[in-house]
Amino acid sequence: MKLAKVLFISYLTMIAFVLTAAFVIGGLGR
Amino acid sequence: MKRSSGRDNSLSIVFGVLLLITLLGQALVGLAGYNEAARTDGLAEIDLLRYVTSSSFAVDVAENWQSEYLQFTLFILLTVWLVQRGSSESKAPEDAGFDSDEKERVGRFAEQDSPAAVKAGGRRAGLYSYSLTLVMATIFVLSWAAQAVAGRVAYNEERLRDLLDPLSLQAYLVSPDFWGRTLQNWQSELLAVGSMAIFTVFLRQRGSPESKAVGAPHSETPA
């Protein structure tokens, strides 16, 4: 289950990163 | 068959890698399209880094994400109550609604190796029993909001090229651009779910957990 946990966290982190970036980019008006 | 960590997780790994490849492809093709339009309008071209940190790229990513997560959120939640007799994606019609604590292995039916939240019981177990829907719905809402925020900037850039006034976020939320992007994605997701539900009644894929056994009768609803 160790790799499964890494994958689970990786997906969530990637989603959080991309969505945060989208808000920042939109917020900055880029 | 021998157990191996990579093989045990191949579904998540392969889809994750394919996601990264297609996202890169989307960025490269999107950049080419963006620069083509810029050349036509006599504007400066941009590089890849500038493009992937642009609202044009962000809105294109977000609008597809929100619809995928809406699709799964609806599918996870509505299949609690709605059924399709004979579909591999459905419960048996007589099982519609919430299952018993015994079947869900919660409360006094929790087992030694049940998740910690379930064994803790109370509010924590209650919250955990909706965690999949909550996380999927949260990603849907955030993606849709990101689509609105980035979409407004991208749309205003187009408007400025046409010498039109930029829209406020409020005005953008009722604009044809926002709803066009939204609904064109929703309709395709709803079609995919609806057709999957009914197709699996009559069609099969040998070996796939998304399909009934090849020889299963059309009327049989698995699980």
mmCIF file of N, CA and C in Angstrom, chain B residues 201 204 212-220 222:
data_model
loop_
_atom_site.group_PDB
_atom_site.id
_atom_site.type_symbol
_atom_site.label_atom_id
_atom_site.label_comp_id
_atom_site.label_asym_id
_atom_site.label_seq_id
_atom_site.Cartn_x
_atom_site.Cartn_y
_atom_site.Cartn_z
ATOM 1 N N VAL B 201 -25.381 -3.101 -20.525
ATOM 2 C CA VAL B 201 -26.441 -4.099 -20.383
ATOM 3 C C VAL B 201 -26.292 -5.144 -21.493
ATOM 4 N N ARG B 204 -20.205 -6.365 -24.019
ATOM 5 C CA ARG B 204 -19.253 -6.926 -23.054
ATOM 6 C C ARG B 204 -17.815 -6.621 -23.459
ATOM 7 N N LYS B 212 -19.824 -6.831 -17.466
ATOM 8 C CA LYS B 212 -20.296 -8.085 -16.879
ATOM 9 C C LYS B 212 -19.537 -9.226 -17.544
ATOM 10 N N ALA B 213 -19.641 -10.420 -16.956
ATOM 11 C CA ALA B 213 -19.065 -11.605 -17.586
ATOM 12 C C ALA B 213 -19.695 -11.748 -18.967
ATOM 13 N N VAL B 214 -18.875 -12.191 -19.933
ATOM 14 C CA VAL B 214 -19.347 -12.247 -21.322
ATOM 15 C C VAL B 214 -20.645 -13.057 -21.436
ATOM 16 N N GLY B 215 -20.709 -14.135 -20.650
ATOM 17 C CA GLY B 215 -21.890 -14.999 -20.753
ATOM 18 C C GLY B 215 -23.039 -14.612 -19.840
ATOM 19 N N ALA B 216 -22.894 -13.504 -19.091
ATOM 20 C CA ALA B 216 -23.964 -13.098 -18.170
ATOM 21 C C ALA B 216 -25.205 -12.666 -18.962
ATOM 22 N N PRO B 217 -26.399 -13.057 -18.493
ATOM 23 C CA PRO B 217 -27.609 -12.627 -19.217
ATOM 24 C C PRO B 217 -27.769 -11.101 -19.176
ATOM 25 N N HIS B 218 -28.415 -10.540 -20.205
ATOM 26 C CA HIS B 218 -28.600 -9.081 -20.271
ATOM 27 C C HIS B 218 -29.319 -8.540 -19.042
ATOM 28 N N SER B 219 -30.219 -9.332 -18.470
ATOM 29 C CA SER B 219 -31.042 -8.845 -17.357
ATOM 30 C C SER B 219 -30.304 -8.888 -16.023
ATOM 31 N N GLU B 220 -29.123 -9.562 -15.983
ATOM 32 C CA GLU B 220 -28.415 -9.709 -14.713
ATOM 33 C C GLU B 220 -27.660 -8.422 -14.347
ATOM 34 N N PRO B 222 -24.847 -7.109 -11.978
ATOM 35 C CA PRO B 222 -23.831 -7.686 -11.088
ATOM 36 C C PRO B 222 -23.712 -6.950 -9.752
#
